[in-house]
XYZ file of C-alpha atoms in Angstrom:
319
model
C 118.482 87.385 103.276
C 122.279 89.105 103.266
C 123.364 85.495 104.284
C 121.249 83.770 101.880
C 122.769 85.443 99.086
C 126.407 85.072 100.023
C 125.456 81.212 100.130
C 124.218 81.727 97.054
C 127.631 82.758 95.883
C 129.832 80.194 97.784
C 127.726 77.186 96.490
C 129.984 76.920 92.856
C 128.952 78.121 89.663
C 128.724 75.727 86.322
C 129.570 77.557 83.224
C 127.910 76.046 80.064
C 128.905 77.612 76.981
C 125.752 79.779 75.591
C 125.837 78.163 72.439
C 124.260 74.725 74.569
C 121.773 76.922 75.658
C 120.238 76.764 72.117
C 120.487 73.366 71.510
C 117.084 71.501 69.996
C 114.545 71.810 72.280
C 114.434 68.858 75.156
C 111.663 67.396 77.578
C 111.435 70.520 80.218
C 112.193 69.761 83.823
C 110.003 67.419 85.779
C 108.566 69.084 88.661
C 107.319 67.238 91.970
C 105.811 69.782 94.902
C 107.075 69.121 97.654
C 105.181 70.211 101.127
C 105.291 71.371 104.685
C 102.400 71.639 106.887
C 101.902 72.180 110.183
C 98.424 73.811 112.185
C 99.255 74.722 116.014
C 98.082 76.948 118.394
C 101.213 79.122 118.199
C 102.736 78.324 114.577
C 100.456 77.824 111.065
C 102.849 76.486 108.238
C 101.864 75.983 104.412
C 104.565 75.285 102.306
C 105.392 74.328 99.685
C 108.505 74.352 96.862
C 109.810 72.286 93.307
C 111.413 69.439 93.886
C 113.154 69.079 90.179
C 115.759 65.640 90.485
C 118.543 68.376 89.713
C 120.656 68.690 92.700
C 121.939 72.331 92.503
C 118.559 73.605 92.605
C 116.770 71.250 94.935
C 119.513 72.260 97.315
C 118.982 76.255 96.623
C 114.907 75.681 96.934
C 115.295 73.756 99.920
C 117.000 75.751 101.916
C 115.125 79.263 100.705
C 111.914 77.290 102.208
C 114.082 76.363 105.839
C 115.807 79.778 105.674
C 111.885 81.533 105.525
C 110.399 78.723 107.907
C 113.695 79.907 110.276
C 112.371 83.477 109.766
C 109.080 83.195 111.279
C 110.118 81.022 114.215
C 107.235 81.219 116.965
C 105.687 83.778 119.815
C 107.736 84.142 122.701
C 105.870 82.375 125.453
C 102.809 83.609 126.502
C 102.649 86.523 124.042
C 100.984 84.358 121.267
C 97.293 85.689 122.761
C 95.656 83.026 120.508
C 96.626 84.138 117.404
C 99.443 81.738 115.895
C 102.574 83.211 113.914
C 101.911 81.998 110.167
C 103.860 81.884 107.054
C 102.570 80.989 103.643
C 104.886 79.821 100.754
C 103.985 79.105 97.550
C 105.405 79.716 94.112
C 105.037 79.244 90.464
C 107.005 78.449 87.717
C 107.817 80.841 84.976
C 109.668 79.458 82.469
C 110.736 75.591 81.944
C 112.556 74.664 78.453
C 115.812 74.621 77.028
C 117.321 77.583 77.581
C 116.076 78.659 81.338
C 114.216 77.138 84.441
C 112.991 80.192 86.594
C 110.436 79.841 89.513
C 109.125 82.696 91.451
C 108.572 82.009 94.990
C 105.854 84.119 97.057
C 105.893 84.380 101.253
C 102.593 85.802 103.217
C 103.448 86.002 106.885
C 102.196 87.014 109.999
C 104.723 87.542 113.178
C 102.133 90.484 114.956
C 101.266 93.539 114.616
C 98.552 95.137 112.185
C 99.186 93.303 109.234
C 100.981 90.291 107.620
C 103.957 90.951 105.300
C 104.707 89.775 101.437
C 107.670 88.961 99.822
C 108.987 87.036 96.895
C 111.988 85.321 95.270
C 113.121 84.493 92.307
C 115.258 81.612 91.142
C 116.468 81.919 87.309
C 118.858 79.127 86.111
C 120.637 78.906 82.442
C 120.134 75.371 80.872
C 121.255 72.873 81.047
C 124.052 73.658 83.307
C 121.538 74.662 86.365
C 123.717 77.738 86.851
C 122.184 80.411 88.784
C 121.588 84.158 86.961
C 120.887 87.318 88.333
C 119.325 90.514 86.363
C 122.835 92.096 85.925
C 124.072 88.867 84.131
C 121.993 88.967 81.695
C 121.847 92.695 80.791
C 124.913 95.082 80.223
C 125.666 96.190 83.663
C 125.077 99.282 84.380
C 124.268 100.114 80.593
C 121.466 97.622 80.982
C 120.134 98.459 84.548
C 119.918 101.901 83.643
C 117.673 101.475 80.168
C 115.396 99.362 82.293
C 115.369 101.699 85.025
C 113.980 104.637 82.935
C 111.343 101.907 81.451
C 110.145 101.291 84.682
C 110.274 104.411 86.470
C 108.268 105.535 83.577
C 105.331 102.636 83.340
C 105.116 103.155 87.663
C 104.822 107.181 87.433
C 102.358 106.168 84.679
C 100.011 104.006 86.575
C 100.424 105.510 90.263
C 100.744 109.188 89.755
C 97.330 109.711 87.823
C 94.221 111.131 89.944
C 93.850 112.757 93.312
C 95.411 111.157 96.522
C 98.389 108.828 94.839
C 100.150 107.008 97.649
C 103.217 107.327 96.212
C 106.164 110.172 95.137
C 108.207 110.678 92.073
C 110.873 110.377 94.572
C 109.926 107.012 96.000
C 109.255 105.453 92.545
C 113.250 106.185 91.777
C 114.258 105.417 94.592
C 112.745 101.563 94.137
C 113.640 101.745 90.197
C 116.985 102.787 90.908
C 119.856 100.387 89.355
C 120.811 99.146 92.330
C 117.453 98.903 93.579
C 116.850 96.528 90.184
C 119.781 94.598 90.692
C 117.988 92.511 94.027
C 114.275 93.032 92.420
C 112.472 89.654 92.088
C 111.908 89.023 88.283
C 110.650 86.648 85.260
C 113.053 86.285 82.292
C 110.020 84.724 79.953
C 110.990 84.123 76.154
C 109.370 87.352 74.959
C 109.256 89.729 78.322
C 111.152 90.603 81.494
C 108.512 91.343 84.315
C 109.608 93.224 87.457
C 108.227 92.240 90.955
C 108.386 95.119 93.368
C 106.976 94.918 96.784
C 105.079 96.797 99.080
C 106.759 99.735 99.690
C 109.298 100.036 97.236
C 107.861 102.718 95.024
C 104.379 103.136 97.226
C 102.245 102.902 100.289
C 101.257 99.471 101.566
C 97.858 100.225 100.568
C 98.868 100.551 96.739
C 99.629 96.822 96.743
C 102.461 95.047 94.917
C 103.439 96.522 91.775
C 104.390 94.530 88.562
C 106.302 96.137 85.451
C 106.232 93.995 82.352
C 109.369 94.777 80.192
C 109.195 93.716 76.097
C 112.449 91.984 75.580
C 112.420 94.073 72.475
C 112.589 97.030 74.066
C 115.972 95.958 75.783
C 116.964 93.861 72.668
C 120.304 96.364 72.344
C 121.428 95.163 76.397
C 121.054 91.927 76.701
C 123.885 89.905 76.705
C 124.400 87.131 74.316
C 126.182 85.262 77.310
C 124.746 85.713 80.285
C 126.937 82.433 81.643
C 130.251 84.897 81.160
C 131.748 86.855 83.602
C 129.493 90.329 84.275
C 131.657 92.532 86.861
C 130.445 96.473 87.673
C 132.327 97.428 85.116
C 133.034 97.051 81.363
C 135.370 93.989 80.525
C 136.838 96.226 77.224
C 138.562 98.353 79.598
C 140.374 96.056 82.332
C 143.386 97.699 83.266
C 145.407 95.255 86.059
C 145.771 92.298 87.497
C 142.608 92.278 89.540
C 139.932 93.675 86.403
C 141.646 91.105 84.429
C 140.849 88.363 87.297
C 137.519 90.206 87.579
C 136.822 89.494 83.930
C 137.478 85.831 83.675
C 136.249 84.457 87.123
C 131.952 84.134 86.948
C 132.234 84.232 90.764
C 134.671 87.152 91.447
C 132.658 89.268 88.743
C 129.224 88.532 90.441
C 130.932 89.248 94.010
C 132.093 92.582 92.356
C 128.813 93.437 90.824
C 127.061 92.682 94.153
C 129.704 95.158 96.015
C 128.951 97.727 93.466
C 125.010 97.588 93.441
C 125.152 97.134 97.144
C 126.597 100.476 97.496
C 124.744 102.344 95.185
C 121.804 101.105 97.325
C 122.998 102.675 100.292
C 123.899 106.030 98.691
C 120.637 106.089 97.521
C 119.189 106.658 100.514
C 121.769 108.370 102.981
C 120.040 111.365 105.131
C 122.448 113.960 103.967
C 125.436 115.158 102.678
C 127.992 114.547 105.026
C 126.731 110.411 105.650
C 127.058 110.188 101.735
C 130.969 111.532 101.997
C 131.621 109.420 105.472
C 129.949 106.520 102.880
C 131.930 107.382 99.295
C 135.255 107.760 101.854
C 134.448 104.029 103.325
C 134.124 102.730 99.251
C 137.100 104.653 98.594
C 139.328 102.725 101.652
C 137.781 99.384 100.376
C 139.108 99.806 97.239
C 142.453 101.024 98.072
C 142.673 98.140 100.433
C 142.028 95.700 97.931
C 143.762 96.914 95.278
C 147.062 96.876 97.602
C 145.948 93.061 99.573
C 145.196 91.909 95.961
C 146.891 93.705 93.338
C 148.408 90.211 91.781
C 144.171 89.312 90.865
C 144.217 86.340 93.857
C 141.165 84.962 93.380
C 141.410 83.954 97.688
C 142.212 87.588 98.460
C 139.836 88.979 96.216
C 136.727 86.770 97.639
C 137.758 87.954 101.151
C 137.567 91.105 100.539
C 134.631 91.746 98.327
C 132.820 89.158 100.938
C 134.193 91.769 104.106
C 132.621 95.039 102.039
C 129.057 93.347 101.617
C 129.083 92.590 104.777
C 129.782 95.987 106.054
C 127.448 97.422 103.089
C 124.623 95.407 104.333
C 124.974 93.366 107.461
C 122.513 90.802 108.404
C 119.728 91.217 110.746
């Protein structure tokens, strides 16, 4: 997944000016499903993804169904004891008109062991530019992960904490409602509602099922951004002090590299076993920083990439 999204970043990023966004409304996109099947004695395969005639996101849907066909692979030899490997893929779409295309994709596999996994995706696109957005584009950064963080923590403690025997903490739900944690949560951006898709396991036991959190847009009305198609780095544009948070602030792909660098390790501090691994961690930020601050310090967009693409890396390193 690490590798997906750097892809993600590295496949160019079309910049439509918002105002196109609300242009009269058009015929929405033209969906065809497109399918892979296979039934075998060691490997089951259903599935399926959009096929839309728009290249930048035929291209991002077909390789999300290779990558997750790649995944699952097959039984080492003579280990498959009848029972193939399978993987499911399906998905819906969310929203289809002027303004946004969003699908949410949803995996079921089975590699061993006592029970399948889940997982989903989801692909959220501006119109009609076909540009990729993530949940910190369109809110206010940290201002903006942090409201919905509190709205969330709050609906899960809710619903999951009530009666004997919950299978789930206080702890855990903040842990998965975290900022950071939001920042990589699978989501719908509908016109009236922003609905949160969070796993098993990320705020509860298996057994407690997936969990969905369905967001008024109202209630966030004061943190969404009017542009989400403008540059959205960790850190407020207002206050850009050098060469590089000036380059930060007018490059859509440095600021989402930055962003991802930032979330990325507020992830990982979130869930360090103690004290002295979260100072071994902040003194590792603090070297990547000083690092590229010195490589960098003239806002090269090359130099910059490099380096923010070296840090994810290290932050979280594929499997």
């Amino acid at each position: 997944m690490r590798r997906f999204l750097c892809l993600l970043l590295l496949l160019g990023i079309a910049t439509p000016a918002f105002a196109q966004m609300r242009a009269p409304a058009r015929e929405p996109v033209r969906v065809i499903d497109r399918a892979i099947t296979r039934t075998g004695k060691t490997l089951t395969l259903s599935v399926h993804y959009p096929v839309t005639g728009r290249t930048v996101m035929d291209r991002l849907f077909t390789d999300y169904a290779r990558a997750r066909i790649a995944e699952v692979g097959e039984p080492p030899s003579g280990q498959s004891r009848g029972v193939p490997y399978t993987l499911d893929l399906s998905y819906r779409i969310t929203r289809n008109d002027a303004r946004f295309f969003a699908v949410l994709f949803s995996a079921q596999t089975y590699t061993g062991g006592a029970h399948g996994s889940h997982f989903q995706e989801s692909f959220v696109f501006l119109m009609p530019g076909e540009r990729r957005v993530f949940l910190p584009e369109l809110v206010d950064g940290a201002r903006g992960l942090e409201k919905i963080s509190r709205l969330a923590r709050d609906t899960l403690r809710a619903r999951l904490l009530r009666g004997a025997g919950p299978m789930t903490d206080a702890n855990w739900i903040a842990q998965g409602t975290a900022p950071g944690a939001l920042a990589v949560t699978p989501f719908d951006w509908t016109a009236d509602a922003l609905v949160l898709h969070f796993g098993e396991y990320a705020v509860a036991a298996y057994a407690a099922g997936r969990q969905d959190v369905r967001i008024p847009l109202s209630a966030i009305a004061d943190v969404i951004r009017p542009d989400p198609a403008a540059p959205a780095p960790s850190f407020a544009c207002a206050k850009a002090a050098n060469a590089i948070e000036r380059a930060l602030c007018a490059d859509a792909r440095l600021a989402r590299w930055d962003w991802q660098v930032a979330w990325a390790y507020a992830r990982q501090r979130a869930v360090v076993p103690d004290p002295k691994a979260g100072a071994a961690l902040l003194a590792q930020q603090r070297a990547f920083l000083k690092a590229r601050d010195t490589a960098c310090a003239d806002g090269n967009a090359a130099c910059l990439t490099k380096a923010y693409q070296r840090r994810l890396a290290a932050l979280e390193p594929s499997p």
